């Protein structure tokens, strides 16, 4: 292994850059490095990651086996030699015998552990081999699960509906258990949160593994399909992790819809199961209605399904199908499969957020983590660990918690009441910081509009809650499960006049993760393939979601955010006229503080993406700030597999009439600049076949320039050449616009007359600038109008810049805050222009309309494979000639 590898198993003859990628990856993993790997879309990055990383894991495991066998042999030989020497020693030499015993104890212990590890390894391999090969056993398991399924259906049919009698006895599950001590020792963690010995048998020691993380579930599914096509598909143990929303097969629970409701119902069913087991064991149970338990949460069935999961590579769809066949829970089975699995595939939020990591049973010590699609890693870390509360949420939480405490004050222990009073005191302080009062309607309370940025300590002083120990409150939230209890109370008594708004409950696993859940829900909505509701339906669904979210869970998340170091974050107090619409937001300024633990625990971390530029600033903000030394970092960047003649990147410094292209905030709204942009697009549409995608820096500028073109007639002239489409503002309409855009281009290619294709107006950072594939005729030219700098007047951005200027070193005569602005701009540009050129045979042109793109510092931030082929043109004529020649040559080659 010291010399690396030159040959890698691959499903076909790899490109040279793929071989280089795998060799660099293998070396980085072997040396325990933090690797930054850049490989453009269409270069087979996923397969390179799979074959390079799994080759290393195979070699590593073999090396460890050989080392263990050699140590075992040496140990046994040493002990036998020692025993022979001891037998020849006089029996009267007792002190020497004792000394010898003590000296050899460490060797015996090591030998015993080596034997135990070897035995465990053999058992794991034998079990996997049996699952992979024993077809009869598989059929027997399926037959058994079918019989259980039928029995369960009969049982469901025979159940009689029982009306629940009102009374305090029913509320036993809503009462917080006695809270004994702030500093009590941690209870033994259990993988399933279960209390029976049967579940304990399922818990295993973690083997050396690779955690592969990506941004969305669809990207993870695509990666699993690549593993299935790879040479390792028959030999690797892979498990895919996801949320309950993705993996639950209990229809009664799935129907609840939201992540939070599903989580709460699942946790409640688990609790009911354990209560039922205690009752079966003879523990006296209080009267009350029968509580439902989940029929899929059975240790024996999950044990069987876990072995099936480890025996063959399954994606989430196959996991759900297997769960239904074996009548066992895919969510908990997948977590059971983590310890013995060699490759764990999961959304990277599950690795980056500590509380979620613990809940999923992910242990990073000595393991390998690969973070794919990592170009926005810094932003994602900041988003996950941020938290926001509105005045309306604070008032609802205060009202509900007060009513809960009043109703059960005679049944709650003194310490619980003390902590509830502290929570209410903090909530009151937060409302006071927004300029309001609790106990009054937040919608009728007016506040003085304005935004204030405070350090954590200053905010605590302003809210007059600096005397409260938030760390103790955080522990209390975690151990008492008060968010979940309050949620159950609200859900039970909503509509009875007790509670202002319906709320859902929280649970042990998704508490303290408010920022993460908001992030996951955004991803879920982006990835949803469900039928698209109307705009009105969508609005009512969104408002229902807002009302059904537990405010106490979000309060808990905000409390946790306030325990960050004073220098690592800021609190934004945003007053908007009424208390209801005003908000307090925690803004994380130092994402490295949360990434540091991942980097410290892991053997190696690989950060991969299609576009990782600019790498220097990425290293400074996330790696150096997390304590990683330059010697541990390795970089790899490869070109594209397309021939140089298949891409034509152009920088335009002026338009057809000679107007200089300078889309600064001061100049871009001038009629001359807008007219010149229209003329550029008109010329491009004359010579480019198929689809042209034009990106504007913002929705507002897109609206203004298109309105100007409508008035001047430029839009009508464009419509005579290509059919015009615009990016929709609502996410649920994107698929429809893309389908119509695609069909139009296909029709134009077949008809050969009239329109030459379609023109799509899009926005940088919008719904079509990332994750959308404009391959082949869909994206023969990508036009970038101006440079999409973020809003420099944003208080959050100004605070981030100030933080970087203060804490990061200045380089090459520029301060880190200014570098952040440039990097945010160019990362957005790189993502947008990366929508074209998606495979080896593809070809496209990229037109960057702004003289500022010609600056060497700006050009250096483009991906290498684009930068090296970019031509800068001071005048329009030569650029247009190059563009026309490019497409004429492509057309001739096709004839």
PDB file of N, CA, C and O in Angstrom, residues 639 649 859 862-871:
ATOM      1  N   UNK A 639      -8.894  18.255 -15.733  1.00  0.00           N
ATOM      2  CA  UNK A 639      -9.602  18.906 -16.822  1.00  0.00           C
ATOM      3  C   UNK A 639     -10.849  18.128 -17.195  1.00  0.00           C
ATOM      4  O   UNK A 639     -11.236  17.163 -16.535  1.00  0.00           O
ATOM      5  N   UNK A 649     -15.521  29.490 -24.629  1.00  0.00           N
ATOM      6  CA  UNK A 649     -15.834  30.527 -23.640  1.00  0.00           C
ATOM      7  C   UNK A 649     -15.337  31.890 -24.123  1.00  0.00           C
ATOM      8  O   UNK A 649     -14.183  32.026 -24.529  1.00  0.00           O
ATOM      9  N   UNK A 859     -10.727  35.964 -13.812  1.00  0.00           N
ATOM     10  CA  UNK A 859     -10.549  34.798 -14.690  1.00  0.00           C
ATOM     11  C   UNK A 859      -9.971  33.605 -13.923  1.00  0.00           C
ATOM     12  O   UNK A 859     -10.314  32.456 -14.195  1.00  0.00           O
ATOM     13  N   UNK A 862     -12.398  31.021 -12.467  1.00  0.00           N
ATOM     14  CA  UNK A 862     -13.164  30.104 -13.326  1.00  0.00           C
ATOM     15  C   UNK A 862     -12.553  28.704 -13.219  1.00  0.00           C
ATOM     16  O   UNK A 862     -11.359  28.562 -12.922  1.00  0.00           O
ATOM     17  N   UNK A 863     -13.346  27.636 -13.461  1.00  0.00           N
ATOM     18  CA  UNK A 863     -12.765  26.287 -13.489  1.00  0.00           C
ATOM     19  C   UNK A 863     -11.622  26.225 -14.501  1.00  0.00           C
ATOM     20  O   UNK A 863     -11.707  26.842 -15.571  1.00  0.00           O
ATOM     21  N   UNK A 864     -10.569  25.499 -14.176  1.00  0.00           N
ATOM     22  CA  UNK A 864      -9.359  25.470 -15.012  1.00  0.00           C
ATOM     23  C   UNK A 864      -9.668  25.107 -16.454  1.00  0.00           C
ATOM     24  O   UNK A 864      -9.142  25.720 -17.392  1.00  0.00           O
ATOM     25  N   UNK A 865     -10.554  24.105 -16.633  1.00  0.00           N
ATOM     26  CA  UNK A 865     -10.829  23.633 -17.997  1.00  0.00           C
ATOM     27  C   UNK A 865     -11.579  24.661 -18.830  1.00  0.00           C
ATOM     28  O   UNK A 865     -11.554  24.608 -20.059  1.00  0.00           O
ATOM     29  N   UNK A 866     -12.237  25.622 -18.185  1.00  0.00           N
ATOM     30  CA  UNK A 866     -12.894  26.725 -18.899  1.00  0.00           C
ATOM     31  C   UNK A 866     -11.922  27.891 -19.049  1.00  0.00           C
ATOM     32  O   UNK A 866     -11.781  28.473 -20.134  1.00  0.00           O
ATOM     33  N   UNK A 867     -11.233  28.212 -17.961  1.00  0.00           N
ATOM     34  CA  UNK A 867     -10.300  29.356 -17.954  1.00  0.00           C
ATOM     35  C   UNK A 867      -9.235  29.229 -19.047  1.00  0.00           C
ATOM     36  O   UNK A 867      -8.944  30.199 -19.754  1.00  0.00           O
ATOM     37  N   UNK A 868      -8.673  28.020 -19.207  1.00  0.00           N
ATOM     38  CA  UNK A 868      -7.590  27.820 -20.170  1.00  0.00           C
ATOM     39  C   UNK A 868      -8.039  28.008 -21.622  1.00  0.00           C
ATOM     40  O   UNK A 868      -7.213  28.158 -22.516  1.00  0.00           O
ATOM     41  N   UNK A 869      -9.356  27.956 -21.857  1.00  0.00           N
ATOM     42  CA  UNK A 869      -9.860  28.063 -23.233  1.00  0.00           C
ATOM     43  C   UNK A 869     -10.623  29.362 -23.469  1.00  0.00           C
ATOM     44  O   UNK A 869     -11.245  29.545 -24.518  1.00  0.00           O
ATOM     45  N   UNK A 870     -10.615  30.256 -22.475  1.00  0.00           N
ATOM     46  CA  UNK A 870     -11.395  31.496 -22.567  1.00  0.00           C
ATOM     47  C   UNK A 870     -10.666  32.559 -23.397  1.00  0.00           C
ATOM     48  O   UNK A 870      -9.473  32.814 -23.190  1.00  0.00           O
ATOM     49  N   UNK A 871     -11.413  33.156 -24.319  1.00  0.00           N
ATOM     50  CA  UNK A 871     -10.883  34.255 -25.129  1.00  0.00           C
ATOM     51  C   UNK A 871     -11.534  35.564 -24.707  1.00  0.00           C
ATOM     52  O   UNK A 871     -12.760  35.649 -24.602  1.00  0.00           O
TER      53      UNK A 871
END
